[in-house]
PDB file of C-alpha atoms in Angstrom:
ATOM      1  CA  MET A 264     145.738  67.406 116.322  1.00 55.00           C
ATOM      2  CA  ARG A 265     145.478  70.840 114.758  1.00 61.00           C
ATOM      3  CA  SER A 266     145.925  69.357 110.995  1.00 63.00           C
ATOM      4  CA  PHE A 267     142.906  66.842 111.774  1.00 49.00           C
ATOM      5  CA  LEU A 268     140.742  69.964 113.008  1.00 52.00           C
ATOM      6  CA  VAL A 269     141.492  71.719 109.980  1.00 51.00           C
ATOM      7  CA  LYS A 270     140.869  69.032 107.390  1.00 52.00           C
ATOM      8  CA  ILE A 271     137.779  68.266 109.536  1.00 55.00           C
ATOM      9  CA  PHE A 272     136.864  72.087 109.157  1.00 53.00           C
ATOM     10  CA  LYS A 273     137.504  72.316 105.183  1.00 56.00           C
ATOM     11  CA  PHE A 274     135.435  69.222 104.786  1.00 50.00           C
ATOM     12  CA  LEU A 275     132.442  71.008 106.643  1.00 50.00           C
ATOM     13  CA  MET A 276     132.815  74.009 104.596  1.00 60.00           C
ATOM     14  CA  LEU A 277     132.954  71.944 101.212  1.00 63.00           C
ATOM     15  CA  LEU A 278     129.507  70.262 102.059  1.00 57.00           C
ATOM     16  CA  PRO A 279     127.157  73.053 101.230  1.00 61.00           C
ATOM     17  CA  VAL A 280     129.226  73.175  97.697  1.00 60.00           C
ATOM     18  CA  LEU A 281     128.749  69.595  97.031  1.00 58.00           C
ATOM     19  CA  TRP A 282     125.151  69.380  97.798  1.00 55.00           C
ATOM     20  CA  LEU A 283     124.581  72.174  95.433  1.00 58.00           C
ATOM     21  CA  LEU A 284     126.512  70.635  92.799  1.00 59.00           C
ATOM     22  CA  VAL A 285     124.553  67.613  93.324  1.00 54.00           C
ATOM     23  CA  ILE A 286     121.466  69.371  92.775  1.00 55.00           C
ATOM     24  CA  VAL A 287     122.519  70.880  89.973  1.00 56.00           C
ATOM     25  CA  LEU A 288     123.581  67.756  88.187  1.00 51.00           C
ATOM     26  CA  VAL A 289     120.525  66.104  88.852  1.00 49.00           C
ATOM     27  CA  LEU A 290     118.256  69.153  88.207  1.00 53.00           C
ATOM     28  CA  PRO A 291     116.674  67.477  85.201  1.00 49.00           C
ATOM     29  CA  PHE A 292     115.223  65.030  87.254  1.00 45.00           C
ATOM     30  CA  TYR A 293     114.991  66.784  90.557  1.00 47.00           C
ATOM     31  CA  GLU A 294     113.183  70.035  89.460  1.00 46.00           C
ATOM     32  CA  ARG A 295     109.693  68.782  87.950  1.00 46.00           C
ATOM     33  CA  LEU A 296     106.776  71.210  87.809  1.00 45.00           C
ATOM     34  CA  PRO A 297     103.682  69.892  89.249  1.00 45.00           C
ATOM     35  CA  GLU A 298     101.037  68.300  87.102  1.00 50.00           C
ATOM     36  CA  VAL A 299      98.504  70.542  86.878  1.00 57.00           C
ATOM     37  CA  HIS A 300      95.315  70.665  85.342  1.00 58.00           C
ATOM     38  CA  ASN A 301      95.574  73.293  82.149  1.00 62.00           C
ATOM     39  CA  GLY A 302      92.223  74.435  81.397  1.00 62.00           C
ATOM     40  CA  ASP A 303      89.743  77.295  81.787  1.00 73.00           C
ATOM     41  CA  ASP A 304      88.272  75.226  84.560  1.00 88.00           C
ATOM     42  CA  ALA A 305      91.071  75.545  86.628  1.00 94.00           C
ATOM     43  CA  VAL A 306      92.303  78.175  89.122  1.00 97.00           C
ATOM     44  CA  PHE A 307      95.470  78.949  90.942  1.00 98.00           C
ATOM     45  CA  ILE A 308      95.969  79.985  94.454  1.00 98.00           C
ATOM     46  CA  TRP A 309      98.846  81.440  96.215  1.00 98.00           C
ATOM     47  CA  GLY A 310      99.852  83.441  99.746  1.00 98.00           C
ATOM     48  CA  ASP A 311     100.821  82.910 103.074  1.00 98.00           C
ATOM     49  CA  SER A 312      98.696  81.956 105.959  1.00 98.00           C
ATOM     50  CA  GLN A 313      96.383  85.019 105.728  1.00 98.00           C
ATOM     51  CA  LEU A 314      95.275  83.570 102.675  1.00 98.00           C
ATOM     52  CA  TYR A 315      95.592  79.879 103.428  1.00 98.00           C
ATOM     53  CA  ARG A 316      93.357  80.359 106.544  1.00 98.00           C
ATOM     54  CA  GLY A 317      91.035  83.106 104.829  1.00 98.00           C
ATOM     55  CA  LEU A 318      89.857  81.224 101.821  1.00 98.00           C
ATOM     56  CA  ASN A 319      87.633  78.006 101.929  1.00 98.00           C
ATOM     57  CA  LEU A 320      88.871  75.831  99.352  1.00 98.00           C
ATOM     58  CA  SER A 321      86.255  73.268  99.748  1.00 98.00           C
ATOM     59  CA  LEU A 322      83.532  76.041  99.433  1.00 98.00           C
ATOM     60  CA  MET A 323      84.969  77.661  96.430  1.00 98.00           C
ATOM     61  CA  SER A 324      85.279  74.152  94.648  1.00 97.00           C
ATOM     62  CA  GLU A 325      81.692  73.631  95.333  1.00 97.00           C
ATOM     63  CA  LEU A 326      80.475  77.089  94.829  1.00 97.00           C
ATOM     64  CA  THR A 327      82.531  77.342  91.166  1.00 96.00           C
ATOM     65  CA  ASN A 328      82.927  73.869  89.950  1.00 95.00           C
ATOM     66  CA  LEU A 329      86.638  74.734  89.312  1.00 95.00           C
ATOM     67  CA  ASP A 330      89.500  72.534  89.654  1.00 96.00           C
ATOM     68  CA  ILE A 331      91.447  74.285  92.622  1.00 96.00           C
ATOM     69  CA  GLN A 332      95.035  73.768  92.925  1.00 96.00           C
ATOM     70  CA  SER A 333      96.358  75.973  95.791  1.00 98.00           C
ATOM     71  CA  ALA A 334      99.732  76.247  97.040  1.00 98.00           C
ATOM     72  CA  ALA A 335      99.425  78.761  99.440  1.00 98.00           C
ATOM     73  CA  ARG A 336     100.898  77.814 102.866  1.00 98.00           C
ATOM     74  CA  HIS A 337     101.758  79.449 106.414  1.00 97.00           C
ATOM     75  CA  GLY A 338     105.177  81.288 106.009  1.00 97.00           C
ATOM     76  CA  ALA A 339     105.529  81.130 102.118  1.00 98.00           C
ATOM     77  CA  GLY A 340     107.697  83.393 101.000  1.00 98.00           C
ATOM     78  CA  THR A 341     109.523  84.845  97.861  1.00 98.00           C
ATOM     79  CA  TYR A 342     110.979  81.724  96.578  1.00 98.00           C
ATOM     80  CA  ASP A 343     107.554  79.652  96.909  1.00 98.00           C
ATOM     81  CA  PHE A 344     106.252  82.860  95.075  1.00 98.00           C
ATOM     82  CA  LEU A 345     108.558  82.880  92.157  1.00 98.00           C
ATOM     83  CA  ILE A 346     108.308  78.875  91.745  1.00 97.00           C
ATOM     84  CA  PHE A 347     104.698  79.364  91.857  1.00 97.00           C
ATOM     85  CA  ALA A 348     104.757  81.932  89.136  1.00 98.00           C
ATOM     86  CA  GLN A 349     106.751  79.714  86.620  1.00 96.00           C
ATOM     87  CA  ALA A 350     104.417  76.407  87.617  1.00 95.00           C
ATOM     88  CA  VAL A 351     101.287  77.953  86.660  1.00 96.00           C
ATOM     89  CA  PRO A 352     100.105  77.387  83.154  1.00 95.00           C
ATOM     90  CA  ALA A 353     100.273  80.277  80.614  1.00 95.00           C
ATOM     91  CA  SER A 354      96.506  82.199  80.322  1.00 95.00           C
ATOM     92  CA  SER A 355      95.562  80.581  83.636  1.00 95.00           C
ATOM     93  CA  THR A 356      93.525  82.360  86.537  1.00 96.00           C
ATOM     94  CA  VAL A 357      95.203  83.091  89.565  1.00 97.00           C
ATOM     95  CA  VAL A 358      94.211  84.141  92.865  1.00 98.00           C
ATOM     96  CA  ILE A 359      96.864  85.600  95.035  1.00 98.00           C
ATOM     97  CA  SER A 360      97.651  87.589  98.238  1.00 98.00           C
ATOM     98  CA  VAL A 361     101.040  89.314  99.116  1.00 98.00           C
ATOM     99  CA  SER A 362     100.435  89.979 102.681  1.00 98.00           C
ATOM    100  CA  LYS A 363     101.932  92.796 104.644  1.00 97.00           C
ATOM    101  CA  THR A 364     103.563  90.197 107.084  1.00 96.00           C
ATOM    102  CA  ALA A 365     104.957  88.460 103.879  1.00 97.00           C
ATOM    103  CA  GLN A 366     106.651  91.464 102.848  1.00 98.00           C
ATOM    104  CA  LEU A 367     107.891  92.393 106.551  1.00 97.00           C
ATOM    105  CA  ARG A 368     108.982  88.640 107.810  1.00 97.00           C
ATOM    106  CA  ARG A 369     112.751  88.173 107.779  1.00 97.00           C
ATOM    107  CA  LYS A 370     114.029  86.189 104.951  1.00 97.00           C
ATOM    108  CA  SER A 371     115.473  83.526 107.313  1.00 96.00           C
ATOM    109  CA  LYS A 372     111.779  82.994 108.481  1.00 97.00           C
ATOM    110  CA  ASP A 373     110.018  82.256 104.923  1.00 98.00           C
ATOM    111  CA  ARG A 374     108.854  78.736 104.468  1.00 97.00           C
ATOM    112  CA  ASN A 375     110.767  78.326 101.064  1.00 96.00           C
ATOM    113  CA  MET A 376     110.340  75.245 100.690  1.00 95.00           C
ATOM    114  CA  SER A 377     108.921  74.626  97.320  1.00 95.00           C
ATOM    115  CA  GLY A 378     111.600  72.209  95.864  1.00 92.00           C
ATOM    116  CA  ILE A 379     114.734  73.480  93.565  1.00 91.00           C
ATOM    117  CA  SER A 380     114.667  76.439  91.200  1.00 93.00           C
ATOM    118  CA  ILE A 381     117.876  77.785  89.608  1.00 93.00           C
ATOM    119  CA  ASP A 382     116.053  80.423  87.677  1.00 95.00           C
ATOM    120  CA  ALA A 383     114.243  81.271  90.876  1.00 97.00           C
ATOM    121  CA  MET A 384     117.739  81.474  92.864  1.00 96.00           C
ATOM    122  CA  VAL A 385     119.453  83.534  90.311  1.00 96.00           C
ATOM    123  CA  ARG A 386     116.261  85.813  90.392  1.00 97.00           C
ATOM    124  CA  LEU A 387     116.902  86.311  94.275  1.00 98.00           C
ATOM    125  CA  TYR A 388     120.821  86.609  93.930  1.00 97.00           C
ATOM    126  CA  ASP A 389     120.555  89.293  91.386  1.00 97.00           C
ATOM    127  CA  LEU A 390     117.725  90.996  93.510  1.00 97.00           C
ATOM    128  CA  GLY A 391     120.324  91.090  96.534  1.00 96.00           C
ATOM    129  CA  TYR A 392     119.718  87.545  98.306  1.00 97.00           C
ATOM    130  CA  SER A 393     123.148  86.664  99.817  1.00 95.00           C
ATOM    131  CA  PRO A 394     124.796  83.230  98.990  1.00 94.00           C
ATOM    132  CA  SER A 395     124.023  82.189 102.542  1.00 94.00           C
ATOM    133  CA  ASP A 396     120.285  83.186 102.078  1.00 95.00           C
ATOM    134  CA  LEU A 397     120.188  80.752  99.167  1.00 95.00           C
ATOM    135  CA  LEU A 398     122.161  78.132 100.837  1.00 93.00           C
ATOM    136  CA  ARG A 399     119.121  78.084 103.534  1.00 94.00           C
ATOM    137  CA  ILE A 400     116.764  77.600 100.711  1.00 95.00           C
ATOM    138  CA  VAL A 401     119.172  74.494  99.038  1.00 92.00           C
ATOM    139  CA  ILE A 402     119.002  73.033 102.891  1.00 92.00           C
ATOM    140  CA  LYS A 403     115.338  73.386 103.102  1.00 93.00           C
ATOM    141  CA  ASN A 404     114.503  71.385  99.870  1.00 92.00           C
ATOM    142  CA  PRO A 405     116.382  68.046 100.146  1.00 86.00           C
ATOM    143  CA  LYS A 406     113.747  66.300  97.600  1.00 80.00           C
ATOM    144  CA  PRO A 407     111.032  67.735  94.872  1.00 77.00           C
ATOM    145  CA  LYS A 408     107.970  68.579  95.949  1.00 79.00           C
ATOM    146  CA  MET A 409     104.396  68.711  94.768  1.00 87.00           C
ATOM    147  CA  ILE A 410     103.443  72.468  95.805  1.00 94.00           C
ATOM    148  CA  PHE A 411      99.687  72.313  94.731  1.00 96.00           C
ATOM    149  CA  GLU A 412      96.854  71.016  97.052  1.00 95.00           C
ATOM    150  CA  LYS A 413      93.049  71.036  96.937  1.00 95.00           C
ATOM    151  CA  THR A 414      92.346  71.466 100.674  1.00 95.00           C
ATOM    152  CA  ASN A 415      93.135  73.744 103.645  1.00 97.00           C
ATOM    153  CA  LYS A 416      92.342  74.174 107.028  1.00 97.00           C
ATOM    154  CA  LEU A 417      90.519  77.173 108.661  1.00 98.00           C
ATOM    155  CA  TYR A 418      90.263  78.786 111.934  1.00 98.00           C
ATOM    156  CA  ALA A 419      87.033  77.678 114.165  1.00 97.00           C
ATOM    157  CA  VAL A 420      84.461  80.233 114.828  1.00 97.00           C
ATOM    158  CA  GLY A 421      84.678  81.312 118.549  1.00 91.00           C
ATOM    159  CA  GLU A 422      88.151  80.376 119.488  1.00 91.00           C
ATOM    160  CA  PRO A 423      89.937  83.534 119.119  1.00 92.00           C
ATOM    161  CA  SER A 424      93.494  83.883 119.826  1.00 91.00           C
ATOM    162  CA  PHE A 425      94.760  87.256 120.864  1.00 90.00           C
ATOM    163  CA  THR A 426      98.046  87.226 123.471  1.00 88.00           C
ATOM    164  CA  LYS A 427     100.266  90.026 124.801  1.00 82.00           C
ATOM    165  CA  THR A 428     103.191  88.287 123.213  1.00 85.00           C
ATOM    166  CA  ASP A 429     101.399  88.682 119.627  1.00 89.00           C
ATOM    167  CA  SER A 430     101.048  92.337 120.519  1.00 90.00           C
ATOM    168  CA  LEU A 431     104.437  92.811 121.625  1.00 92.00           C
ATOM    169  CA  LEU A 432     105.765  90.903 118.738  1.00 92.00           C
ATOM    170  CA  PHE A 433     103.983  93.201 116.143  1.00 95.00           C
ATOM    171  CA  GLU A 434     105.017  96.226 117.978  1.00 95.00           C
ATOM    172  CA  SER A 435     108.579  95.077 117.148  1.00 95.00           C
ATOM    173  CA  VAL A 436     107.947  94.747 113.602  1.00 95.00           C
ATOM    174  CA  TYR A 437     106.136  97.558 113.132  1.00 96.00           C
ATOM    175  CA  ALA A 438     108.767  99.686 115.034  1.00 96.00           C
ATOM    176  CA  SER A 439     111.288 100.428 112.118  1.00 96.00           C
ATOM    177  CA  ILE A 440     111.592  99.847 108.526  1.00 96.00           C
ATOM    178  CA  PRO A 441     113.100  96.434 107.860  1.00 96.00           C
ATOM    179  CA  ASN A 442     116.629  96.837 105.747  1.00 96.00           C
ATOM    180  CA  PHE A 443     115.231  93.856 103.523  1.00 97.00           C
ATOM    181  CA  ALA A 444     111.574  95.032 103.241  1.00 98.00           C
ATOM    182  CA  GLU A 445     112.671  96.244  99.731  1.00 97.00           C
ATOM    183  CA  VAL A 446     114.356  93.328  98.274  1.00 98.00           C
ATOM    184  CA  LYS A 447     111.507  91.293  99.300  1.00 98.00           C
ATOM    185  CA  GLN A 448     109.092  93.409  97.672  1.00 98.00           C
ATOM    186  CA  SER A 449     110.944  93.547  94.516  1.00 98.00           C
ATOM    187  CA  ALA A 450     111.028  89.708  94.566  1.00 98.00           C
ATOM    188  CA  TYR A 451     107.139  89.762  94.776  1.00 98.00           C
ATOM    189  CA  ILE A 452     106.939  91.959  91.583  1.00 98.00           C
ATOM    190  CA  GLN A 453     109.453  89.697  89.441  1.00 98.00           C
ATOM    191  CA  GLY A 454     106.841  87.005  90.436  1.00 98.00           C
ATOM    192  CA  ILE A 455     103.805  89.218  89.335  1.00 98.00           C
ATOM    193  CA  LYS A 456     105.818  90.026  85.972  1.00 98.00           C
ATOM    194  CA  ILE A 457     106.385  86.435  85.328  1.00 98.00           C
ATOM    195  CA  LEU A 458     102.488  85.846  85.642  1.00 98.00           C
ATOM    196  CA  LEU A 459     101.453  88.646  83.253  1.00 98.00           C
ATOM    197  CA  ALA A 460     103.988  87.527  80.791  1.00 98.00           C
ATOM    198  CA  LYS A 461     102.035  84.245  80.756  1.00 97.00           C
ATOM    199  CA  ASP A 462      99.070  86.123  80.208  1.00 96.00           C
ATOM    200  CA  CYS A 463      97.206  85.350  83.402  1.00 96.00           C
ATOM    201  CA  ARG A 464      94.400  86.609  84.929  1.00 96.00           C
ATOM    202  CA  ILE A 465      95.292  88.407  88.451  1.00 98.00           C
ATOM    203  CA  LEU A 466      92.479  88.351  91.339  1.00 98.00           C
ATOM    204  CA  PHE A 467      94.396  89.798  94.173  1.00 98.00           C
ATOM    205  CA  LEU A 468      92.791  89.605  97.674  1.00 98.00           C
ATOM    206  CA  ASP A 469      94.143  92.431 100.288  1.00 98.00           C
ATOM    207  CA  TYR A 470      93.343  91.138 103.429  1.00 98.00           C
ATOM    208  CA  PRO A 471      92.195  93.076 106.993  1.00 97.00           C
ATOM    209  CA  TYR A 472      94.113  93.490 110.147  1.00 97.00           C
ATOM    210  CA  HIS A 473      92.554  93.610 113.724  1.00 97.00           C
ATOM    211  CA  SER A 474      91.731  97.070 114.638  1.00 96.00           C
ATOM    212  CA  MET A 475      94.220  96.582 117.232  1.00 95.00           C
ATOM    213  CA  LEU A 476      96.762  96.054 114.804  1.00 96.00           C
ATOM    214  CA  ARG A 477      95.823  98.790 112.445  1.00 97.00           C
ATOM    215  CA  ALA A 478      96.306 101.042 115.348  1.00 96.00           C
ATOM    216  CA  ILE A 479      99.938  99.687 116.237  1.00 96.00           C
ATOM    217  CA  GLU A 480     100.053  99.992 112.215  1.00 97.00           C
ATOM    218  CA  LYS A 481      98.705 103.944 111.566  1.00 96.00           C
ATOM    219  CA  LYS A 482     102.064 105.174 113.796  1.00 95.00           C
ATOM    220  CA  SER A 483     104.356 103.059 112.446  1.00 97.00           C
ATOM    221  CA  PRO A 484     107.089 104.272 109.397  1.00 97.00           C
ATOM    222  CA  VAL A 485     106.661 100.808 107.832  1.00 97.00           C
ATOM    223  CA  LYS A 486     102.990 101.778 106.517  1.00 97.00           C
ATOM    224  CA  LYS A 487     104.250 103.550 104.093  1.00 97.00           C
ATOM    225  CA  VAL A 488     106.376 101.172 103.143  1.00 97.00           C
ATOM    226  CA  THR A 489     103.854  98.386 102.559  1.00 98.00           C
ATOM    227  CA  ASP A 490     101.291 101.371 101.146  1.00 98.00           C
ATOM    228  CA  SER A 491     104.283 102.115  98.304  1.00 98.00           C
ATOM    229  CA  PHE A 492     104.204  98.378  97.499  1.00 98.00           C
ATOM    230  CA  SER A 493     100.311  98.188  96.964  1.00 98.00           C
ATOM    231  CA  THR A 494     100.856 101.201  94.813  1.00 98.00           C
ATOM    232  CA  ASP A 495     103.419  99.495  92.590  1.00 98.00           C
ATOM    233  CA  LEU A 496     101.405  96.761  92.186  1.00 98.00           C
ATOM    234  CA  ILE A 497      98.236  98.491  90.922  1.00 98.00           C
ATOM    235  CA  GLU A 498     100.165 100.346  88.626  1.00 98.00           C
ATOM    236  CA  LEU A 499     102.014  97.255  87.591  1.00 98.00           C
ATOM    237  CA  VAL A 500      98.729  94.994  87.030  1.00 98.00           C
ATOM    238  CA  ASP A 501      96.599  98.073  85.860  1.00 97.00           C
ATOM    239  CA  PHE A 502      93.470  96.125  87.272  1.00 97.00           C
ATOM    240  CA  GLU A 503      90.538  96.822  85.382  1.00 95.00           C
ATOM    241  CA  ARG A 504      88.036  96.177  88.256  1.00 95.00           C
ATOM    242  CA  PHE A 505      88.192  97.281  92.346  1.00 97.00           C
ATOM    243  CA  ASP A 506      85.912  95.463  94.517  1.00 96.00           C
ATOM    244  CA  THR A 507      85.307  95.974  98.222  1.00 97.00           C
ATOM    245  CA  LEU A 508      84.104  93.129 100.852  1.00 98.00           C
ATOM    246  CA  THR A 509      82.913  94.968 103.750  1.00 98.00           C
ATOM    247  CA  LEU A 510      83.140  92.320 106.527  1.00 97.00           C
ATOM    248  CA  PRO A 511      80.294  93.095 108.942  1.00 96.00           C
ATOM    249  CA  ASN A 512      81.627  93.385 112.653  1.00 94.00           C
ATOM    250  CA  ARG A 513      84.931  92.487 111.071  1.00 95.00           C
ATOM    251  CA  ASP A 514      86.863  91.973 114.550  1.00 96.00           C
ATOM    252  CA  PHE A 515      84.730  89.606 115.446  1.00 96.00           C
ATOM    253  CA  LEU A 516      85.495  87.494 112.234  1.00 97.00           C
ATOM    254  CA  MET A 517      89.281  87.452 113.051  1.00 97.00           C
ATOM    255  CA  HIS A 518      90.878  84.565 114.761  1.00 97.00           C
ATOM    256  CA  ASP A 519      93.914  86.759 115.928  1.00 96.00           C
ATOM    257  CA  TYR A 520      95.510  89.948 114.693  1.00 96.00           C
ATOM    258  CA  THR A 521      95.874  89.010 111.201  1.00 97.00           C
ATOM    259  CA  HIS A 522      93.715  85.978 110.206  1.00 98.00           C
ATOM    260  CA  LEU A 523      90.096  85.565 109.644  1.00 98.00           C
ATOM    261  CA  ASP A 524      88.118  82.592 111.093  1.00 98.00           C
ATOM    262  CA  GLN A 525      86.325  80.275 109.221  1.00 98.00           C
ATOM    263  CA  ALA A 526      83.017  82.486 108.830  1.00 98.00           C
ATOM    264  CA  GLY A 527      85.277  85.215 107.415  1.00 98.00           C
ATOM    265  CA  ALA A 528      87.139  83.162 105.105  1.00 98.00           C
ATOM    266  CA  ASP A 529      83.373  81.340 104.023  1.00 98.00           C
ATOM    267  CA  LEU A 530      82.183  85.393 103.261  1.00 98.00           C
ATOM    268  CA  VAL A 531      86.079  86.137 101.126  1.00 98.00           C
ATOM    269  CA  THR A 532      85.433  82.717  99.433  1.00 98.00           C
ATOM    270  CA  GLU A 533      81.889  83.915  98.180  1.00 98.00           C
ATOM    271  CA  LYS A 534      83.078  86.946  96.880  1.00 98.00           C
ATOM    272  CA  VAL A 535      85.568  85.393  94.938  1.00 98.00           C
ATOM    273  CA  ALA A 536      83.539  82.802  93.544  1.00 97.00           C
ATOM    274  CA  GLU A 537      81.386  85.337  92.388  1.00 96.00           C
ATOM    275  CA  VAL A 538      84.012  87.131  90.751  1.00 96.00           C
ATOM    276  CA  LEU A 539      85.232  83.690  89.109  1.00 94.00           C
ATOM    277  CA  SER A 540      81.525  83.308  87.758  1.00 91.00           C
ATOM    278  CA  VAL A 541      81.755  86.335  85.448  1.00 85.00           C
ATOM    279  CA  THR A 542      83.627  85.016  82.443  1.00 71.00           C
ATOM    280  CA  SER A 543      86.101  87.459  81.948  1.00 83.00           C
ATOM    281  CA  GLU A 544      89.894  88.331  81.465  1.00 85.00           C
ATOM    282  CA  GLU A 545      90.053  91.469  83.626  1.00 93.00           C
ATOM    283  CA  HIS A 546      92.125  91.660  86.717  1.00 97.00           C
ATOM    284  CA  VAL A 547      90.745  92.154  89.910  1.00 97.00           C
ATOM    285  CA  TYR A 548      91.689  94.113  93.227  1.00 98.00           C
ATOM    286  CA  ILE A 549      89.689  92.895  96.149  1.00 98.00           C
ATOM    287  CA  GLN A 550      89.888  94.987  99.141  1.00 98.00           C
ATOM    288  CA  ILE A 551      88.806  93.579 102.096  1.00 98.00           C
ATOM    289  CA  ASP A 552      87.781  95.441 104.988  1.00 96.00           C
TER     290      ASP A 552
END
């Protein structure tokens, strides 16, 4: 009986290795980049739920007449961003946001479901992701995926969602500096470097918090960590233009502590469309306040 259990245990231990081997063998067929439009009339978008809920893709298409290609998703993480950076054509215009919550979310909670990329995994491993972190990503990606979409869903106006549970959650998140924050921030910087090496034009969106969450953040040691990331990002990209979008009655445009409702998303979209309407190669940082 004991011998049988040992054999079962060894077999189970081998399963992840066999699965990874299969992926490597069929990688040329497995890892397909999305069929994206490569031209001046396309814009590529990435972010987590802050951008997914904070940008009206239909309105942007209407205002700009651009081909909208969005890889923004709830919970999008470092691995997703690296694959996005690999997927977009050279000399593209990209609209991205690396939210504070994306930097502070545990690695295991990241979506990371953009298909298999050995290059992205090697980069994460070199930055300090463990084999178990990478195995978790492999398990999440059983088949190839097309990462870009042209539509999204927004939060309705007048349906705010503020709970005591959310408040306690953010107090916990901001109680101490996560030991994985630096590793995740370095991975996002890697993605930015890929985009810059491909001569992409970057529009970076810095989304706001509700004032109640800002009060929590202000007292937290974590703030200096996310502020430092913003400084590093600005120095790396060397933005030629800084814009500020001041939202009227910002808190009333928030669906919850971190997400805008549709009215707020529409205002952001109009600002982004305005920037995109200017034929320019300059990188732009848009602070939404």
